[in-house]
mmCIF file of C-alpha atoms in Angstrom:
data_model
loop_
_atom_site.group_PDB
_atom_site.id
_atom_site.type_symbol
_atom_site.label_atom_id
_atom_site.label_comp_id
_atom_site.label_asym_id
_atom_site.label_seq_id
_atom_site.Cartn_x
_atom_site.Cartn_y
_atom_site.Cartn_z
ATOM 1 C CA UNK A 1 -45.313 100.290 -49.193
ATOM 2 C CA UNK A 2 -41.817 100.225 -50.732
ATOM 3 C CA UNK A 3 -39.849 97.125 -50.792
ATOM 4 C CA UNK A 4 -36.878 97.272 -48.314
ATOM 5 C CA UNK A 5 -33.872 97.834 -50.044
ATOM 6 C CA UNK A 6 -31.249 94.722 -51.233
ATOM 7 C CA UNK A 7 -28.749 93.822 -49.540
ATOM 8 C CA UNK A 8 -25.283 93.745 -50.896
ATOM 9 C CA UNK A 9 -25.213 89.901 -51.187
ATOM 10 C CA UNK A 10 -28.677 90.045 -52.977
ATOM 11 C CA UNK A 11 -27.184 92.384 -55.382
ATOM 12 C CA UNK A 12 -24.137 90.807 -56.418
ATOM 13 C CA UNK A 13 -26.341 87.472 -56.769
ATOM 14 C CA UNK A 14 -28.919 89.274 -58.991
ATOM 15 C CA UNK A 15 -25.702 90.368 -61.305
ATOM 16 C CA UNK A 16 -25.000 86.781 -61.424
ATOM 17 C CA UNK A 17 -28.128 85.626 -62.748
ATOM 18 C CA UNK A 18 -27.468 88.377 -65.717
ATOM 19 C CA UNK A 19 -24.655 87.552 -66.388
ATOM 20 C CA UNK A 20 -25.329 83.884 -67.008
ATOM 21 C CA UNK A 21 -27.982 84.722 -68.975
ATOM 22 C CA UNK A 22 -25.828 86.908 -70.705
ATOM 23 C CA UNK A 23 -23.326 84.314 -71.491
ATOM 24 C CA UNK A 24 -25.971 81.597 -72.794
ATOM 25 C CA UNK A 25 -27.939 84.018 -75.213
ATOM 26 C CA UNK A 26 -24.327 85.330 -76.656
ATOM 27 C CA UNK A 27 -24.959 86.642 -80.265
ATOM 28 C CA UNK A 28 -23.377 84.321 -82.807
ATOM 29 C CA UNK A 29 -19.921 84.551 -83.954
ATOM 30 C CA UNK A 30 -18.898 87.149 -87.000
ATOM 31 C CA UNK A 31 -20.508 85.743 -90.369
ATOM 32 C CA UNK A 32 -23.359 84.046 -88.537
ATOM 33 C CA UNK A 33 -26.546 84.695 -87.573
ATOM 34 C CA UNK A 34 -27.662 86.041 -83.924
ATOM 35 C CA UNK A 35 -29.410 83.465 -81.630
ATOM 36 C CA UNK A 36 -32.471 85.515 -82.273
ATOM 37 C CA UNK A 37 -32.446 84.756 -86.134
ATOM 38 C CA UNK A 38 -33.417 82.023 -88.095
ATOM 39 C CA UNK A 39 -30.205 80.609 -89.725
ATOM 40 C CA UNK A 40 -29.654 77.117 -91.244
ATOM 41 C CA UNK A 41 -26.137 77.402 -90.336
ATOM 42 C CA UNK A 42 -25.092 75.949 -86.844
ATOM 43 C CA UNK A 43 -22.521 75.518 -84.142
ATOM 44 C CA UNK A 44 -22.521 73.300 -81.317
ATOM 45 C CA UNK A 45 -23.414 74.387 -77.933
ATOM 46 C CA UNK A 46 -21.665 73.272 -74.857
ATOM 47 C CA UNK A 47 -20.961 76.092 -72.253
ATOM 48 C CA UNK A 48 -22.239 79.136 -73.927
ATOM 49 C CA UNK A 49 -23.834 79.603 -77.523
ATOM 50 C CA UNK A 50 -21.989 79.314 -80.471
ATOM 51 C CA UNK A 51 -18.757 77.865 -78.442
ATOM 52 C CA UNK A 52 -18.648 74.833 -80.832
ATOM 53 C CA UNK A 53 -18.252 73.000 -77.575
ATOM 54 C CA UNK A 54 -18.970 68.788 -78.180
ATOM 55 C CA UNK A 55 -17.797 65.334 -76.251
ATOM 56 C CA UNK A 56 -16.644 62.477 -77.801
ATOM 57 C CA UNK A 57 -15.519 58.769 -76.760
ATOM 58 C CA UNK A 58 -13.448 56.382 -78.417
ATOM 59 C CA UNK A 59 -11.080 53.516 -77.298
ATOM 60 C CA UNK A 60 -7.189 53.412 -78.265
ATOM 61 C CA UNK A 61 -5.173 49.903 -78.436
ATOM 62 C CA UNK A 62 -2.841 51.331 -75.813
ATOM 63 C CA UNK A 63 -2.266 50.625 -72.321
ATOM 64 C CA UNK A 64 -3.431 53.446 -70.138
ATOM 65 C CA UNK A 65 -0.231 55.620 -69.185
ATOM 66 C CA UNK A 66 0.911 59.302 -70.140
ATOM 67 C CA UNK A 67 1.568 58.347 -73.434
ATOM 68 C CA UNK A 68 -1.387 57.527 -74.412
ATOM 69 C CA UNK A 69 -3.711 60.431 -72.650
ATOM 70 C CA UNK A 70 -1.126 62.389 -74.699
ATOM 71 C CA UNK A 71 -2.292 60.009 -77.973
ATOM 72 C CA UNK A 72 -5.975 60.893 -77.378
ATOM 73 C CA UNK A 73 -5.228 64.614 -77.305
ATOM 74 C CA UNK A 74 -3.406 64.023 -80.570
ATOM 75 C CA UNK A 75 -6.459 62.582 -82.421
ATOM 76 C CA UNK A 76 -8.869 64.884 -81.064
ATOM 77 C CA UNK A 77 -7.015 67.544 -82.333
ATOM 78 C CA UNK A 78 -6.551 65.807 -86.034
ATOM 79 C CA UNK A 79 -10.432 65.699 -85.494
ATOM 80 C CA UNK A 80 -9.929 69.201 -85.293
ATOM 81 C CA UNK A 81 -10.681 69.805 -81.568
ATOM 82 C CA UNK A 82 -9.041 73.266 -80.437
ATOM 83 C CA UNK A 83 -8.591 72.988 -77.792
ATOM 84 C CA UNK A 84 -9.102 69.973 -76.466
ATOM 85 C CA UNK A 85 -9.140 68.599 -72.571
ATOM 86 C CA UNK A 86 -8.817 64.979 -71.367
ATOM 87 C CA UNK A 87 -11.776 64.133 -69.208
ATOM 88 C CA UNK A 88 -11.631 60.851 -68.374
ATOM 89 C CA UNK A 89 -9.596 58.016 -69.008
ATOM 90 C CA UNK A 90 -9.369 54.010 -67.912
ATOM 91 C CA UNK A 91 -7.968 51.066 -68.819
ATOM 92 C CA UNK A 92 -10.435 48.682 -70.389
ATOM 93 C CA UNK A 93 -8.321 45.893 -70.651
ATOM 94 C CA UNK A 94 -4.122 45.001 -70.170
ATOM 95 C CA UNK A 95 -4.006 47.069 -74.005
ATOM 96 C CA UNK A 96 -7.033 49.169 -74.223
ATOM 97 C CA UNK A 97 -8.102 52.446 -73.143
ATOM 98 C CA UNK A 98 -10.910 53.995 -73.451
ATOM 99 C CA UNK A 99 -11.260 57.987 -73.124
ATOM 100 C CA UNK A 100 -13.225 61.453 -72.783
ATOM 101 C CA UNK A 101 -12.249 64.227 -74.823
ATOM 102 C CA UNK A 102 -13.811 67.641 -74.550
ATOM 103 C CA UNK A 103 -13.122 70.512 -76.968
ATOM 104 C CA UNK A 104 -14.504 73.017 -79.641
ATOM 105 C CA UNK A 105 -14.807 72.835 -83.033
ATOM 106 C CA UNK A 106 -15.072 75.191 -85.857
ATOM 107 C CA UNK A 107 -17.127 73.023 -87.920
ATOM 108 C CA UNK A 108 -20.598 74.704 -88.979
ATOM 109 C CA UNK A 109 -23.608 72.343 -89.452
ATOM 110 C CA UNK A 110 -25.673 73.368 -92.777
ATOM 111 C CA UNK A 111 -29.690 72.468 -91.618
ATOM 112 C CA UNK A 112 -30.468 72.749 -95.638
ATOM 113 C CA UNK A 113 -28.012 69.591 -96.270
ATOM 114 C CA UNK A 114 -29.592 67.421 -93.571
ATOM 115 C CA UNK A 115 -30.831 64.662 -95.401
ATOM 116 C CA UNK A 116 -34.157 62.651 -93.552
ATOM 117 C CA UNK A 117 -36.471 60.082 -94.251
ATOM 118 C CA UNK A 118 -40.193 61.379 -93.842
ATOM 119 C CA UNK A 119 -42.946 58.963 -92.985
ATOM 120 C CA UNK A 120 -45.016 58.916 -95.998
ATOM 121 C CA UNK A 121 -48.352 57.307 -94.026
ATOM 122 C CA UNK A 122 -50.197 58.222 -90.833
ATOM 123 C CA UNK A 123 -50.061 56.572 -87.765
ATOM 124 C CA UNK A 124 -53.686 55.014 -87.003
ATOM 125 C CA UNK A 125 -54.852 53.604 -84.188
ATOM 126 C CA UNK A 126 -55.369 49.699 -83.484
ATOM 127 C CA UNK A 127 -58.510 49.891 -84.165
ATOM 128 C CA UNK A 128 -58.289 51.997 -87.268
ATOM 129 C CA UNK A 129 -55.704 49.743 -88.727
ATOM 130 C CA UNK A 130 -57.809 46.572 -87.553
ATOM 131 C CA UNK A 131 -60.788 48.173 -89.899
ATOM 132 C CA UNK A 132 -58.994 48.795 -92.713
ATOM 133 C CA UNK A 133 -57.402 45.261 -92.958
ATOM 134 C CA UNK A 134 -60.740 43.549 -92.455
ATOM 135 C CA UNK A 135 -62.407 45.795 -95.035
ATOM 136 C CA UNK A 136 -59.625 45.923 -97.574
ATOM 137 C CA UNK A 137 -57.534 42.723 -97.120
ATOM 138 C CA UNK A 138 -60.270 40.825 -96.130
ATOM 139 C CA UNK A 139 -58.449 38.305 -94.308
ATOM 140 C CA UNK A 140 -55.578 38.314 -91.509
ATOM 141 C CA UNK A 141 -52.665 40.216 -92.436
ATOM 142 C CA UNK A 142 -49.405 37.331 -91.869
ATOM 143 C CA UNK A 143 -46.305 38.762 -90.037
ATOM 144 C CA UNK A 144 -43.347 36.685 -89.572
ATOM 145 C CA UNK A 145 -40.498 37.678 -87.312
ATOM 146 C CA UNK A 146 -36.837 37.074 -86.376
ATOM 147 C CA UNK A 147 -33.518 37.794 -85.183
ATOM 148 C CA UNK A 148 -31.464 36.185 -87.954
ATOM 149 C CA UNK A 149 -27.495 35.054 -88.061
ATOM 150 C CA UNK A 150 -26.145 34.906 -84.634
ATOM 151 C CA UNK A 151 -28.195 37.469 -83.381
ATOM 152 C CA UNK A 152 -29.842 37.080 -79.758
ATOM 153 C CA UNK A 153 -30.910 40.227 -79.102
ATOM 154 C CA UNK A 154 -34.711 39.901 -79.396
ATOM 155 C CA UNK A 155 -35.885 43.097 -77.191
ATOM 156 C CA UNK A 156 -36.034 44.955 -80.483
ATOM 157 C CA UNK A 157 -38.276 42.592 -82.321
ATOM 158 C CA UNK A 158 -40.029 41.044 -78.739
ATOM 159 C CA UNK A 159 -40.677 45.313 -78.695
ATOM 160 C CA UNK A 160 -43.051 45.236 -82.069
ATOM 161 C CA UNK A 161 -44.353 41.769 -81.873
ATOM 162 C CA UNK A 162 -45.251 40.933 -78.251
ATOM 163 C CA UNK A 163 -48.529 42.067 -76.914
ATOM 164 C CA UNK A 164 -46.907 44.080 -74.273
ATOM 165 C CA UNK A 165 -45.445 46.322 -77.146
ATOM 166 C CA UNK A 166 -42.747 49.011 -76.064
ATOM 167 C CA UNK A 167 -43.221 52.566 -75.011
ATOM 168 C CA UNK A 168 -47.622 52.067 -73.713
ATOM 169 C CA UNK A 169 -48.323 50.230 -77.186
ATOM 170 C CA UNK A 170 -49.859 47.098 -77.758
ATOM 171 C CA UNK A 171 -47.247 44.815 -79.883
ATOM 172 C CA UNK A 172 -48.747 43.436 -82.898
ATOM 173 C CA UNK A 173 -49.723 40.025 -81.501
ATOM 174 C CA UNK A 174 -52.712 42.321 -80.245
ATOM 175 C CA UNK A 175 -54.244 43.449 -83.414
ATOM 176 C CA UNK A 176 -57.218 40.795 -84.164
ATOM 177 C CA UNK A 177 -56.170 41.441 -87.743
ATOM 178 C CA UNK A 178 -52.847 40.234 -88.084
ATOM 179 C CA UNK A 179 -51.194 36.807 -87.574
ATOM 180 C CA UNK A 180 -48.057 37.081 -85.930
ATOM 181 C CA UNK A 181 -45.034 34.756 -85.837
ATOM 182 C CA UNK A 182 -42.406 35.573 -83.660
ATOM 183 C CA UNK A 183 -39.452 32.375 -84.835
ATOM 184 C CA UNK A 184 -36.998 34.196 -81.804
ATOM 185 C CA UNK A 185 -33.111 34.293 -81.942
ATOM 186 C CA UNK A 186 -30.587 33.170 -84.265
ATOM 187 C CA UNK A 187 -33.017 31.959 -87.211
ATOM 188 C CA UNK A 188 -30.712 31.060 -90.017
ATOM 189 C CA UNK A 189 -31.654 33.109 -93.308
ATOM 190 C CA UNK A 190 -33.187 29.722 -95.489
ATOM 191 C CA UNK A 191 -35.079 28.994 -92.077
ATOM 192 C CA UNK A 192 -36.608 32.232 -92.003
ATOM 193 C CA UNK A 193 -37.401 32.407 -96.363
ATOM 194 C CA UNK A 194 -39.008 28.202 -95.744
ATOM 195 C CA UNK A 195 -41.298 29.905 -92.749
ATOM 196 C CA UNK A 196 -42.278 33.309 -94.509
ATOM 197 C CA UNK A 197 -43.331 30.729 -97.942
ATOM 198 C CA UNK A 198 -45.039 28.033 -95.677
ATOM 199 C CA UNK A 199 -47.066 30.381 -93.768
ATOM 200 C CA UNK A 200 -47.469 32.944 -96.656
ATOM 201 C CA UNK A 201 -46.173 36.014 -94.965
ATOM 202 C CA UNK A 202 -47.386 39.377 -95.817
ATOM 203 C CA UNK A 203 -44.409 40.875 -94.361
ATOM 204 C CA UNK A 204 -40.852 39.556 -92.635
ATOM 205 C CA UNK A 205 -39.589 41.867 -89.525
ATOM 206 C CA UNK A 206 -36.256 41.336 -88.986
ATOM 207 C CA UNK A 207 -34.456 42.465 -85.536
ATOM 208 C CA UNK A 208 -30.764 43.401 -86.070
ATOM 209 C CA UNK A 209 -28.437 44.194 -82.892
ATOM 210 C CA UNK A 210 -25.449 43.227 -83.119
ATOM 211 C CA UNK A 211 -23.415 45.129 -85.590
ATOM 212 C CA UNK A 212 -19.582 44.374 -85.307
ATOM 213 C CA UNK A 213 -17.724 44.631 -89.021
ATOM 214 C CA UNK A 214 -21.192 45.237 -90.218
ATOM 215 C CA UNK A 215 -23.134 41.905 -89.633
ATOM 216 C CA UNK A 216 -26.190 43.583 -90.123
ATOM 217 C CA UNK A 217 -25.710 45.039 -93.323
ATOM 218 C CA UNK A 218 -24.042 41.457 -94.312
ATOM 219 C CA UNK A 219 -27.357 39.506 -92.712
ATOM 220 C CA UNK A 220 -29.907 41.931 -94.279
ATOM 221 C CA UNK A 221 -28.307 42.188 -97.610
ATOM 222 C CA UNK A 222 -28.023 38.265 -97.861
ATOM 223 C CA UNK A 223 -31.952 37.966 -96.428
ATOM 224 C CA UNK A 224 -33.097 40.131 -99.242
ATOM 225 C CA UNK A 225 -31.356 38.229 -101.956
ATOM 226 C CA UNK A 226 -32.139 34.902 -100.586
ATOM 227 C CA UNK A 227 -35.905 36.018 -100.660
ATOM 228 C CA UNK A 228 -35.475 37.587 -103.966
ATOM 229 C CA UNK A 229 -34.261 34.275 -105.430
ATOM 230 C CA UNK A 230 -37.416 32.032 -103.667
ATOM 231 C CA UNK A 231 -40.041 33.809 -104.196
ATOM 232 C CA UNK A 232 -40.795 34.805 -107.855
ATOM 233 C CA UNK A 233 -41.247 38.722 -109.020
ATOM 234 C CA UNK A 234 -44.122 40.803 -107.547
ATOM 235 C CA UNK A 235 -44.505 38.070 -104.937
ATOM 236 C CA UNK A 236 -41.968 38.730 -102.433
ATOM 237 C CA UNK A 237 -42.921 39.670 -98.737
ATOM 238 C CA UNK A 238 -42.236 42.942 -97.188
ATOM 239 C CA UNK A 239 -39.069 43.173 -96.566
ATOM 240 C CA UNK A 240 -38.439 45.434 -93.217
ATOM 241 C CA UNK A 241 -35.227 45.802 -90.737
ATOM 242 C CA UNK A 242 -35.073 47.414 -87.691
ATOM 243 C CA UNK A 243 -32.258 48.149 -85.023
ATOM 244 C CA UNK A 244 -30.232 50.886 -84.147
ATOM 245 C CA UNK A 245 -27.296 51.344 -86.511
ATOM 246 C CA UNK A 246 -29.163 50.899 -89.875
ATOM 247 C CA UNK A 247 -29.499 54.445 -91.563
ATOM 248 C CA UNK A 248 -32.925 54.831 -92.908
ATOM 249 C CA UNK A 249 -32.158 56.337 -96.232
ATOM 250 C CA UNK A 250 -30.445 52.490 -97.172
ATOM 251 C CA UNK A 251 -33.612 50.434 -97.557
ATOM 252 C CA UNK A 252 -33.208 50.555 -101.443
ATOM 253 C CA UNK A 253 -29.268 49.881 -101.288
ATOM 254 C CA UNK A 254 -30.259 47.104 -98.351
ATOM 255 C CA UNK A 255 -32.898 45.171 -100.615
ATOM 256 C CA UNK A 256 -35.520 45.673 -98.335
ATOM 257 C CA UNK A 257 -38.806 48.061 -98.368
ATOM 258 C CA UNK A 258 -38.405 49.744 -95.170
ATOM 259 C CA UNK A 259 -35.712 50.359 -92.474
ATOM 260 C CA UNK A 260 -37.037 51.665 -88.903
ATOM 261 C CA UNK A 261 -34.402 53.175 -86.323
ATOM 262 C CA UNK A 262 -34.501 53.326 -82.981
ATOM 263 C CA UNK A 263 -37.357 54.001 -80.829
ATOM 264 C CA UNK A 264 -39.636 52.859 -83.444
ATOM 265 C CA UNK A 265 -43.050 51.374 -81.890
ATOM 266 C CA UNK A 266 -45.901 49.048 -82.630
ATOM 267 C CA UNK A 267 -48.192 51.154 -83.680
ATOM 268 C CA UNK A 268 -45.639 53.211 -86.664
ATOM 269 C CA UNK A 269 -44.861 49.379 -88.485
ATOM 270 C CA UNK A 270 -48.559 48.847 -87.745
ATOM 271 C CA UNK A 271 -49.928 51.731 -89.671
ATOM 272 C CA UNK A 272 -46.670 50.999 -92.301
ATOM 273 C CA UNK A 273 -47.690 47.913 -92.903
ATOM 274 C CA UNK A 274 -51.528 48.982 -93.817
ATOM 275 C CA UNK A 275 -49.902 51.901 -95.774
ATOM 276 C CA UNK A 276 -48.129 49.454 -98.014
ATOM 277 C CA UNK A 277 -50.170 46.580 -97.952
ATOM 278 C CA UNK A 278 -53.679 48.395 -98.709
ATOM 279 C CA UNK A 279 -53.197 51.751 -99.665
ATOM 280 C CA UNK A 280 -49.931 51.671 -101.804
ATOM 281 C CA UNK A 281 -50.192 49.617 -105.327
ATOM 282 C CA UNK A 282 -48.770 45.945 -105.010
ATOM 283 C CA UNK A 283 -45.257 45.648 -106.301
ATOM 284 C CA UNK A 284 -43.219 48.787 -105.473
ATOM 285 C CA UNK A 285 -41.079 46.275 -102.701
ATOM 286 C CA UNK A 286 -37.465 47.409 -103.075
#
């Protein structure tokens, strides 16, 4: 049986749908690559591909009036946003506004200059890691932990440390393996290097939130050279930071051994902390 034939509506909605489709697998623009290439070139995407469409937020010292939605437009386009459009604004405060910009760009992204830090170690299980500190450490593995300066943000480190964990993973407190000492909020720096000596830490975690003019950089470089100077060569802890600002490629420039972003879980400085307590030669720290 033939199919009854469309009506005019269904028709025009079926061109729709094409065109749409159309629009969002657009070839790329002259000198680039189609969609249907590999290219390590890349534009951003907002509406339709290779519009160099993007969003960005920022806050002016201004009070909210014409003159500054005007001000916003100007930076945006000394960002290089042609053209841009004023999305949202609102007064934050009597002489603060924050605000919404939406343009394009004709900035490419190269893939082959993206620069990322690789995890150099597998992540094992509980039990795996459990195994391979009984049979290779041969004692518990000590972990000492802390939000140090004025820091009170302890989600991040409560995340790794506490038995509940973060994202379905066990925290560290669960692995029969390791001793864990969770010292909380706002541990001053000599504090924290006194605990890490007294109960000879393997490793320090250190929890890092708060990041106005760069107090975490401050805290963590002042941490690693306060442990530097009390502990003598070869016999300094692991030294690892975690919290969402710190770029991962800055352990070495930090002081410390390892840097984990956001999202990290229990399980990843787990199976780090095997990796460079068991299987990677002692004395390599940072």
């Amino acid at each position: 049986m033939n199919p009854p034939p469309r009506t005019e509506a269904q028709e025009t909605r079926n061109k729709s749908r094409q065109h749409v489709g159309q629009r969002r697998m657009e070839d790329a623009l002259p000198g680039e690559l189609s969609l249907h290439e590999e290219s390590p070139l890349v534009r951003p995407y907002g509406d339709t591909t290779g519009d160099g469409m993007v969003q960005i937020s920022f806050t002016l010292p201004v009070p909210h009036d014409k003159r500054a939605e005007g001000a916003a437009l100007q930076l945006a386009a000394k960002m290089g946003m042609s053209p841009a459009i004023l999305v949202h604004a609102k007064s934050i405060a009597p002489s603060f506004t924050f605000f919404v910009v939406y343009g394009a760009v004709t900035h490419l992204v190269d893939l082959r200059e993206v620069e990322v830090v690789e995890r150099d170690f597998d992540v094992l299980s509980a039990r795996d890691t459990n195994a391979l500190i009984r049979k290779r450490l041969r004692r518990k593995l000590v972990v000492v932990g802390a939000c140090i300066g004025t820091d009170a943000h302890t989600v991040g480190i409560d995340a790794i440390l506490n038995i509940k964990g973060f994202a379905g993973e066990k925290g560290l407190e669960y692995y029969r393996e390791m001793a864990v000492h969770n010292l909380g909020a706002q541990v001053p720096i000599p504090e924290l290097v006194n605990a890490a000596h007294d109960l000879r830490a393997d490793a320090v975690l250190v929890s890092q939130v708060v990041t106005q003019k760069d107090a975490h950089i401050h805290n963590t470089t002042a941490m690693s050279a306060a442990f530097r100077e009390a502990f003598p060569a070869g016999k300094v802890p692991l030294l690892i930071v975690g919290g969402p600002r710190f770029e991962e490629g800055s352990a070495k420039e930090l002081g410390v051994d390892r840097i984990f972003g956001r999202g990290t879980t229990p399980g990843e400085v787990a199976s780090y902390l095997v990796h460079a307590m068991i299987e990677r030669p002692k004395g390599n720290s940072a």
